[in-house]
Amino acid sequence: MNRIAVLVSGNGSNLQALLDATASGQLDAEVACVISNSPTAFGLTRAERAGIPAVVLELRSVLTDGHTRAEYDAMLADLVAGFDPDLVVLAGWMLILGTGFLSRFPDRVINLHPALPGMFPGTHAIERAYAAFGAGEIEATGVMVHRVIPEVDAGPVLVTETVPILEGESRADLEARIHEVEHRLIVTAVQQMLAPTTTH
Ligand code: GRF
């Protein structure tokens, strides 16, 4: 069975969508491990509840121990590789990963971003889209899942969906609607990545 490593930094609702999809059989795969860079991420609790190995590798403590950021990436890659994943999913993972990590899993790392391709890279994408709507600059935002390259929130797009912003809705309402789309798209993207390639 295909093995997925999921990297989280916070709530882990997208991890939960993957756990639910593997449990229901919608996704023919197992979550092999959950790695967090934050010891307080609720995603760790979700993993433990599902009986899945959950490991914390905190950047700050690694740097405090005298290691470099590049060494952190290498340590993280070693940790993830130890679970022998077929696919690495960044699901709300908030650290930028360099080639030291990415080169260890060529074309096997995907990321979820709560905006359309090329829009609002980096953090607070929903907040910035909501502000841009308020300023009359955009009418819609969206969600994408893409293969990870060193450039942040860029790389070949696997799935994307537009989310119109509704006149008068609160930012919290927009966030909730975007998260719903994310929970669906992350499963579709993983299915797509794990689908056997057909040869002609
Ligand atoms: C998601 O909106 C993701 O796209 C963003 O961070 C959020 C993480 O949510 N980068 P969760 O931890 O999966 O609930």
PDB file of C-alpha atoms and ligand atoms in Angstrom:
ATOM      1  CA  MET A   1       0.000   0.000   0.000  1.00  0.00           C
ATOM      2  CA  ASN A   2       1.171   3.531  -0.748  1.00  0.00           C
ATOM      3  CA  ARG A   3       2.664   5.346   2.187  1.00  0.00           C
ATOM      4  CA  ILE A   4       2.138   9.048   2.783  1.00  0.00           C
ATOM      5  CA  ALA A   5       4.182  11.262   5.092  1.00  0.00           C
ATOM      6  CA  VAL A   6       2.213  14.318   6.192  1.00  0.00           C
ATOM      7  CA  LEU A   7       3.989  17.438   7.486  1.00  0.00           C
ATOM      8  CA  VAL A   8       1.918  19.834   9.585  1.00  0.00           C
ATOM      9  CA  SER A   9       2.430  22.943  11.704  1.00  0.00           C
ATOM     10  CA  GLY A  10      -0.955  23.538  13.269  1.00  0.00           C
ATOM     11  CA  ASN A  11      -4.569  22.418  13.437  1.00  0.00           C
ATOM     12  CA  GLY A  12      -4.201  19.601  10.933  1.00  0.00           C
ATOM     13  CA  SER A  13      -7.711  19.689   9.470  1.00  0.00           C
ATOM     14  CA  ASN A  14      -6.220  18.759   6.090  1.00  0.00           C
ATOM     15  CA  LEU A  15      -4.347  15.891   7.726  1.00  0.00           C
ATOM     16  CA  GLN A  16      -7.733  14.852   9.127  1.00  0.00           C
ATOM     17  CA  ALA A  17      -9.232  14.881   5.621  1.00  0.00           C
ATOM     18  CA  LEU A  18      -6.449  12.509   4.535  1.00  0.00           C
ATOM     19  CA  LEU A  19      -6.899  10.279   7.588  1.00  0.00           C
ATOM     20  CA  ASP A  20     -10.647  10.102   6.941  1.00  0.00           C
ATOM     21  CA  ALA A  21     -10.114   9.300   3.263  1.00  0.00           C
ATOM     22  CA  THR A  22      -7.671   6.495   4.061  1.00  0.00           C
ATOM     23  CA  ALA A  23      -9.997   5.099   6.752  1.00  0.00           C
ATOM     24  CA  SER A  24     -13.008   5.101   4.422  1.00  0.00           C
ATOM     25  CA  GLY A  25     -11.055   3.530   1.571  1.00  0.00           C
ATOM     26  CA  GLN A  26     -11.560   6.585  -0.650  1.00  0.00           C
ATOM     27  CA  LEU A  27      -7.784   6.810  -0.670  1.00  0.00           C
ATOM     28  CA  ASP A  28      -5.910   3.582  -1.245  1.00  0.00           C
ATOM     29  CA  ALA A  29      -2.986   4.568   0.963  1.00  0.00           C
ATOM     30  CA  GLU A  30      -1.904   4.816   4.553  1.00  0.00           C
ATOM     31  CA  VAL A  31      -0.567   7.779   6.471  1.00  0.00           C
ATOM     32  CA  ALA A  32       2.811   6.414   7.540  1.00  0.00           C
ATOM     33  CA  CYS A  33       3.767   9.320   9.804  1.00  0.00           C
ATOM     34  CA  VAL A  34       2.909  12.841  10.812  1.00  0.00           C
ATOM     35  CA  ILE A  35       5.778  15.245  11.370  1.00  0.00           C
ATOM     36  CA  SER A  36       5.326  18.640  12.988  1.00  0.00           C
ATOM     37  CA  ASN A  37       7.754  21.508  13.444  1.00  0.00           C
ATOM     38  CA  SER A  38       5.662  22.659  16.392  1.00  0.00           C
ATOM     39  CA  PRO A  39       5.170  20.668  19.610  1.00  0.00           C
ATOM     40  CA  THR A  40       1.738  22.264  20.156  1.00  0.00           C
ATOM     41  CA  ALA A  41       0.286  21.447  16.723  1.00  0.00           C
ATOM     42  CA  PHE A  42      -3.139  19.829  17.117  1.00  0.00           C
ATOM     43  CA  GLY A  43      -2.260  17.723  14.092  1.00  0.00           C
ATOM     44  CA  LEU A  44      -0.075  15.635  16.435  1.00  0.00           C
ATOM     45  CA  THR A  45      -3.124  14.789  18.546  1.00  0.00           C
ATOM     46  CA  ARG A  46      -5.078  13.842  15.422  1.00  0.00           C
ATOM     47  CA  ALA A  47      -2.250  11.485  14.428  1.00  0.00           C
ATOM     48  CA  GLU A  48      -2.026   9.916  17.882  1.00  0.00           C
ATOM     49  CA  ARG A  49      -5.803   9.382  17.949  1.00  0.00           C
ATOM     50  CA  ALA A  50      -5.507   7.572  14.618  1.00  0.00           C
ATOM     51  CA  GLY A  51      -2.629   5.441  15.945  1.00  0.00           C
ATOM     52  CA  ILE A  52      -0.101   6.974  13.570  1.00  0.00           C
ATOM     53  CA  PRO A  53       3.487   7.810  14.545  1.00  0.00           C
ATOM     54  CA  ALA A  54       3.719  11.533  15.300  1.00  0.00           C
ATOM     55  CA  VAL A  55       7.112  13.177  15.599  1.00  0.00           C
ATOM     56  CA  VAL A  56       8.147  16.745  16.407  1.00  0.00           C
ATOM     57  CA  LEU A  57      11.253  18.295  14.901  1.00  0.00           C
ATOM     58  CA  GLU A  58      11.369  21.866  16.068  1.00  0.00           C
ATOM     59  CA  LEU A  59      13.537  24.259  14.070  1.00  0.00           C
ATOM     60  CA  ARG A  60      14.236  26.499  17.047  1.00  0.00           C
ATOM     61  CA  SER A  61      15.640  23.717  19.211  1.00  0.00           C
ATOM     62  CA  VAL A  62      17.753  22.383  16.335  1.00  0.00           C
ATOM     63  CA  LEU A  63      19.229  25.882  15.792  1.00  0.00           C
ATOM     64  CA  THR A  64      19.735  26.295  19.563  1.00  0.00           C
ATOM     65  CA  ASP A  65      21.727  23.065  19.505  1.00  0.00           C
ATOM     66  CA  GLY A  66      24.135  24.798  17.109  1.00  0.00           C
ATOM     67  CA  HIS A  67      22.934  23.335  13.835  1.00  0.00           C
ATOM     68  CA  THR A  68      22.275  25.340  10.682  1.00  0.00           C
ATOM     69  CA  ARG A  69      18.995  25.679   8.831  1.00  0.00           C
ATOM     70  CA  ALA A  70      20.398  23.481   6.036  1.00  0.00           C
ATOM     71  CA  GLU A  71      21.178  20.838   8.648  1.00  0.00           C
ATOM     72  CA  TYR A  72      17.588  21.050   9.879  1.00  0.00           C
ATOM     73  CA  ASP A  73      16.369  20.315   6.334  1.00  0.00           C
ATOM     74  CA  ALA A  74      18.716  17.318   6.149  1.00  0.00           C
ATOM     75  CA  MET A  75      17.587  16.049   9.572  1.00  0.00           C
ATOM     76  CA  LEU A  76      13.968  16.428   8.529  1.00  0.00           C
ATOM     77  CA  ALA A  77      14.661  14.549   5.292  1.00  0.00           C
ATOM     78  CA  ASP A  78      16.330  11.728   7.257  1.00  0.00           C
ATOM     79  CA  LEU A  79      13.364  11.586   9.635  1.00  0.00           C
ATOM     80  CA  VAL A  80      10.808  11.468   6.805  1.00  0.00           C
ATOM     81  CA  ALA A  81      12.871   9.001   4.739  1.00  0.00           C
ATOM     82  CA  GLY A  82      12.925   6.675   7.752  1.00  0.00           C
ATOM     83  CA  PHE A  83       9.196   6.116   7.207  1.00  0.00           C
ATOM     84  CA  ASP A  84       9.833   5.174   3.573  1.00  0.00           C
ATOM     85  CA  PRO A  85       7.064   7.315   2.062  1.00  0.00           C
ATOM     86  CA  ASP A  86       5.885   7.193  -1.550  1.00  0.00           C
ATOM     87  CA  LEU A  87       4.601  10.742  -1.209  1.00  0.00           C
ATOM     88  CA  VAL A  88       5.291  13.675   1.119  1.00  0.00           C
ATOM     89  CA  VAL A  89       2.360  16.023   1.708  1.00  0.00           C
ATOM     90  CA  LEU A  90       2.864  19.505   3.151  1.00  0.00           C
ATOM     91  CA  ALA A  91      -0.537  20.131   4.736  1.00  0.00           C
ATOM     92  CA  GLY A  92      -0.349  23.458   6.530  1.00  0.00           C
ATOM     93  CA  TRP A  93       3.424  23.105   6.956  1.00  0.00           C
ATOM     94  CA  MET A  94       4.773  26.597   7.579  1.00  0.00           C
ATOM     95  CA  LEU A  95       8.512  26.246   6.940  1.00  0.00           C
ATOM     96  CA  ILE A  96      10.095  26.727   3.533  1.00  0.00           C
ATOM     97  CA  LEU A  97      12.007  23.618   2.482  1.00  0.00           C
ATOM     98  CA  GLY A  98      15.121  23.957   0.365  1.00  0.00           C
ATOM     99  CA  THR A  99      16.742  21.618  -2.114  1.00  0.00           C
ATOM    100  CA  GLY A 100      18.482  19.792   0.749  1.00  0.00           C
ATOM    101  CA  PHE A 101      15.072  18.357   1.583  1.00  0.00           C
ATOM    102  CA  LEU A 102      13.389  18.364  -1.835  1.00  0.00           C
ATOM    103  CA  SER A 103      16.227  16.556  -3.627  1.00  0.00           C
ATOM    104  CA  ARG A 104      15.702  13.592  -1.292  1.00  0.00           C
ATOM    105  CA  PHE A 105      12.147  13.076  -2.591  1.00  0.00           C
ATOM    106  CA  PRO A 106      12.317  14.110  -6.243  1.00  0.00           C
ATOM    107  CA  ASP A 107       8.867  15.007  -7.611  1.00  0.00           C
ATOM    108  CA  ARG A 108       7.271  13.402  -4.551  1.00  0.00           C
ATOM    109  CA  VAL A 109       6.538  16.459  -2.416  1.00  0.00           C
ATOM    110  CA  ILE A 110       3.231  18.306  -2.752  1.00  0.00           C
ATOM    111  CA  ASN A 111       1.888  21.385  -1.002  1.00  0.00           C
ATOM    112  CA  LEU A 112      -1.509  22.857  -0.340  1.00  0.00           C
ATOM    113  CA  HIS A 113      -1.922  26.615  -0.747  1.00  0.00           C
ATOM    114  CA  PRO A 114      -5.123  28.547  -0.018  1.00  0.00           C
ATOM    115  CA  ALA A 115      -4.973  30.733  -3.123  1.00  0.00           C
ATOM    116  CA  LEU A 116      -4.974  30.365  -6.881  1.00  0.00           C
ATOM    117  CA  PRO A 117      -1.714  29.636  -8.753  1.00  0.00           C
ATOM    118  CA  GLY A 118       0.541  32.669  -8.752  1.00  0.00           C
ATOM    119  CA  MET A 119      -1.645  34.535  -6.233  1.00  0.00           C
ATOM    120  CA  PHE A 120      -0.689  35.497  -2.680  1.00  0.00           C
ATOM    121  CA  PRO A 121       2.330  33.222  -2.163  1.00  0.00           C
ATOM    122  CA  GLY A 122       3.471  32.909   1.436  1.00  0.00           C
ATOM    123  CA  THR A 123       1.529  33.278   4.661  1.00  0.00           C
ATOM    124  CA  HIS A 124      -1.859  34.932   5.277  1.00  0.00           C
ATOM    125  CA  ALA A 125      -3.029  34.215   1.729  1.00  0.00           C
ATOM    126  CA  ILE A 126      -6.727  34.187   2.687  1.00  0.00           C
ATOM    127  CA  GLU A 127      -6.410  37.410   4.660  1.00  0.00           C
ATOM    128  CA  ARG A 128      -4.648  39.106   1.745  1.00  0.00           C
ATOM    129  CA  ALA A 129      -7.217  37.863  -0.763  1.00  0.00           C
ATOM    130  CA  TYR A 130     -10.033  39.136   1.445  1.00  0.00           C
ATOM    131  CA  ALA A 131      -8.343  42.546   1.658  1.00  0.00           C
ATOM    132  CA  ALA A 132      -7.802  42.603  -2.126  1.00  0.00           C
ATOM    133  CA  PHE A 133     -11.509  41.866  -2.616  1.00  0.00           C
ATOM    134  CA  GLY A 134     -12.351  44.730  -0.258  1.00  0.00           C
ATOM    135  CA  ALA A 135     -10.141  47.013  -2.338  1.00  0.00           C
ATOM    136  CA  GLY A 136     -11.968  45.940  -5.506  1.00  0.00           C
ATOM    137  CA  GLU A 137      -8.879  44.222  -6.937  1.00  0.00           C
ATOM    138  CA  ILE A 138     -10.177  40.641  -7.217  1.00  0.00           C
ATOM    139  CA  GLU A 139     -13.532  38.884  -7.282  1.00  0.00           C
ATOM    140  CA  ALA A 140     -12.371  35.390  -6.397  1.00  0.00           C
ATOM    141  CA  THR A 141      -9.617  33.477  -4.734  1.00  0.00           C
ATOM    142  CA  GLY A 142      -9.141  29.726  -4.524  1.00  0.00           C
ATOM    143  CA  VAL A 143      -7.105  26.729  -3.553  1.00  0.00           C
ATOM    144  CA  MET A 144      -4.322  24.850  -5.247  1.00  0.00           C
ATOM    145  CA  VAL A 145      -2.218  21.773  -4.654  1.00  0.00           C
ATOM    146  CA  HIS A 146       1.093  21.727  -6.470  1.00  0.00           C
ATOM    147  CA  ARG A 147       4.380  19.913  -6.674  1.00  0.00           C
ATOM    148  CA  VAL A 148       6.940  21.660  -4.515  1.00  0.00           C
ATOM    149  CA  ILE A 149       9.926  23.465  -5.995  1.00  0.00           C
ATOM    150  CA  PRO A 150      12.312  25.754  -4.109  1.00  0.00           C
ATOM    151  CA  GLU A 151      10.193  28.820  -4.990  1.00  0.00           C
ATOM    152  CA  VAL A 152       7.473  29.326  -2.348  1.00  0.00           C
ATOM    153  CA  ASP A 153       3.910  28.285  -3.251  1.00  0.00           C
ATOM    154  CA  ALA A 154       4.873  27.733  -6.873  1.00  0.00           C
ATOM    155  CA  GLY A 155       5.503  24.632  -8.971  1.00  0.00           C
ATOM    156  CA  PRO A 156       3.456  22.472 -11.330  1.00  0.00           C
ATOM    157  CA  VAL A 157      -0.203  22.585 -10.328  1.00  0.00           C
ATOM    158  CA  LEU A 158      -1.991  19.288  -9.674  1.00  0.00           C
ATOM    159  CA  VAL A 159      -5.464  20.586  -8.846  1.00  0.00           C
ATOM    160  CA  THR A 160      -6.956  24.009  -8.373  1.00  0.00           C
ATOM    161  CA  GLU A 161     -10.411  25.385  -7.725  1.00  0.00           C
ATOM    162  CA  THR A 162     -11.704  28.931  -7.773  1.00  0.00           C
ATOM    163  CA  VAL A 163     -13.636  30.182  -4.744  1.00  0.00           C
ATOM    164  CA  PRO A 164     -15.704  33.298  -5.453  1.00  0.00           C
ATOM    165  CA  ILE A 165     -15.672  35.861  -2.646  1.00  0.00           C
ATOM    166  CA  LEU A 166     -19.212  36.810  -1.682  1.00  0.00           C
ATOM    167  CA  GLU A 167     -20.286  40.398  -1.186  1.00  0.00           C
ATOM    168  CA  GLY A 168     -20.723  41.080   2.524  1.00  0.00           C
ATOM    169  CA  GLU A 169     -19.331  37.770   3.825  1.00  0.00           C
ATOM    170  CA  SER A 170     -16.966  37.848   6.798  1.00  0.00           C
ATOM    171  CA  ARG A 171     -13.373  36.745   6.511  1.00  0.00           C
ATOM    172  CA  ALA A 172     -14.187  33.825   8.810  1.00  0.00           C
ATOM    173  CA  ASP A 173     -16.942  32.687   6.437  1.00  0.00           C
ATOM    174  CA  LEU A 174     -14.572  32.899   3.474  1.00  0.00           C
ATOM    175  CA  GLU A 175     -11.944  30.952   5.423  1.00  0.00           C
ATOM    176  CA  ALA A 176     -14.445  28.234   6.265  1.00  0.00           C
ATOM    177  CA  ARG A 177     -15.487  27.878   2.624  1.00  0.00           C
ATOM    178  CA  ILE A 178     -11.838  27.734   1.504  1.00  0.00           C
ATOM    179  CA  HIS A 179     -11.038  25.057   4.074  1.00  0.00           C
ATOM    180  CA  GLU A 180     -13.921  22.935   2.816  1.00  0.00           C
ATOM    181  CA  VAL A 181     -12.471  23.092  -0.690  1.00  0.00           C
ATOM    182  CA  GLU A 182      -8.995  22.307   0.645  1.00  0.00           C
ATOM    183  CA  HIS A 183     -10.213  19.183   2.410  1.00  0.00           C
ATOM    184  CA  ARG A 184     -11.583  17.874  -0.880  1.00  0.00           C
ATOM    185  CA  LEU A 185      -8.701  18.970  -3.122  1.00  0.00           C
ATOM    186  CA  ILE A 186      -5.942  17.548  -0.925  1.00  0.00           C
ATOM    187  CA  VAL A 187      -7.493  14.095  -1.246  1.00  0.00           C
ATOM    188  CA  THR A 188      -7.904  14.462  -5.021  1.00  0.00           C
ATOM    189  CA  ALA A 189      -4.291  15.584  -5.399  1.00  0.00           C
ATOM    190  CA  VAL A 190      -2.970  12.638  -3.392  1.00  0.00           C
ATOM    191  CA  GLN A 191      -5.124  10.241  -5.440  1.00  0.00           C
ATOM    192  CA  GLN A 192      -3.682  11.803  -8.581  1.00  0.00           C
ATOM    193  CA  MET A 193      -0.093  11.511  -7.393  1.00  0.00           C
ATOM    194  CA  LEU A 194      -0.520   7.881  -6.352  1.00  0.00           C
ATOM    195  CA  ALA A 195      -2.476   6.762  -9.399  1.00  0.00           C
ATOM    196  CA  PRO A 196      -0.516   4.210 -11.396  1.00  0.00           C
ATOM    197  CA  THR A 197       0.830   5.778 -14.556  1.00  0.00           C
ATOM    198  CA  THR A 198      -0.416   4.090 -17.686  1.00  0.00           C
ATOM    199  CA  THR A 199       1.993   3.266 -20.475  1.00  0.00           C
ATOM    200  CA  HIS A 200       0.932   3.005 -24.082  1.00  0.00           C
TER     201      HIS A 200
HETATM  202  C1  GRF B   1      -4.497  25.658   5.303  1.00  0.00           C
HETATM  203  O1  GRF B   1      -5.327  26.720   4.938  1.00  0.00           O
HETATM  204  C2  GRF B   1      -3.316  25.569   4.388  1.00  0.00           C
HETATM  205  O2  GRF B   1      -3.624  25.779   3.051  1.00  0.00           O
HETATM  206  C3  GRF B   1      -2.493  26.688   4.940  1.00  0.00           C
HETATM  207  O3  GRF B   1      -2.545  26.484   6.323  1.00  0.00           O
HETATM  208  C4  GRF B   1      -3.826  25.948   6.638  1.00  0.00           C
HETATM  209  C5  GRF B   1      -3.606  24.718   7.445  1.00  0.00           C
HETATM  210  O4  GRF B   1      -4.791  24.195   7.930  1.00  0.00           O
HETATM  211  N1  GRF B   1      -1.214  26.799   4.357  1.00  0.00           N
HETATM  212  P1  GRF B   1      -4.819  22.816   8.719  1.00  0.00           P
HETATM  213  O5  GRF B   1      -3.657  22.811   9.692  1.00  0.00           O
HETATM  214  O6  GRF B   1      -4.721  21.711   7.719  1.00  0.00           O
HETATM  215  O7  GRF B   1      -6.135  22.811   9.454  1.00  0.00           O
END
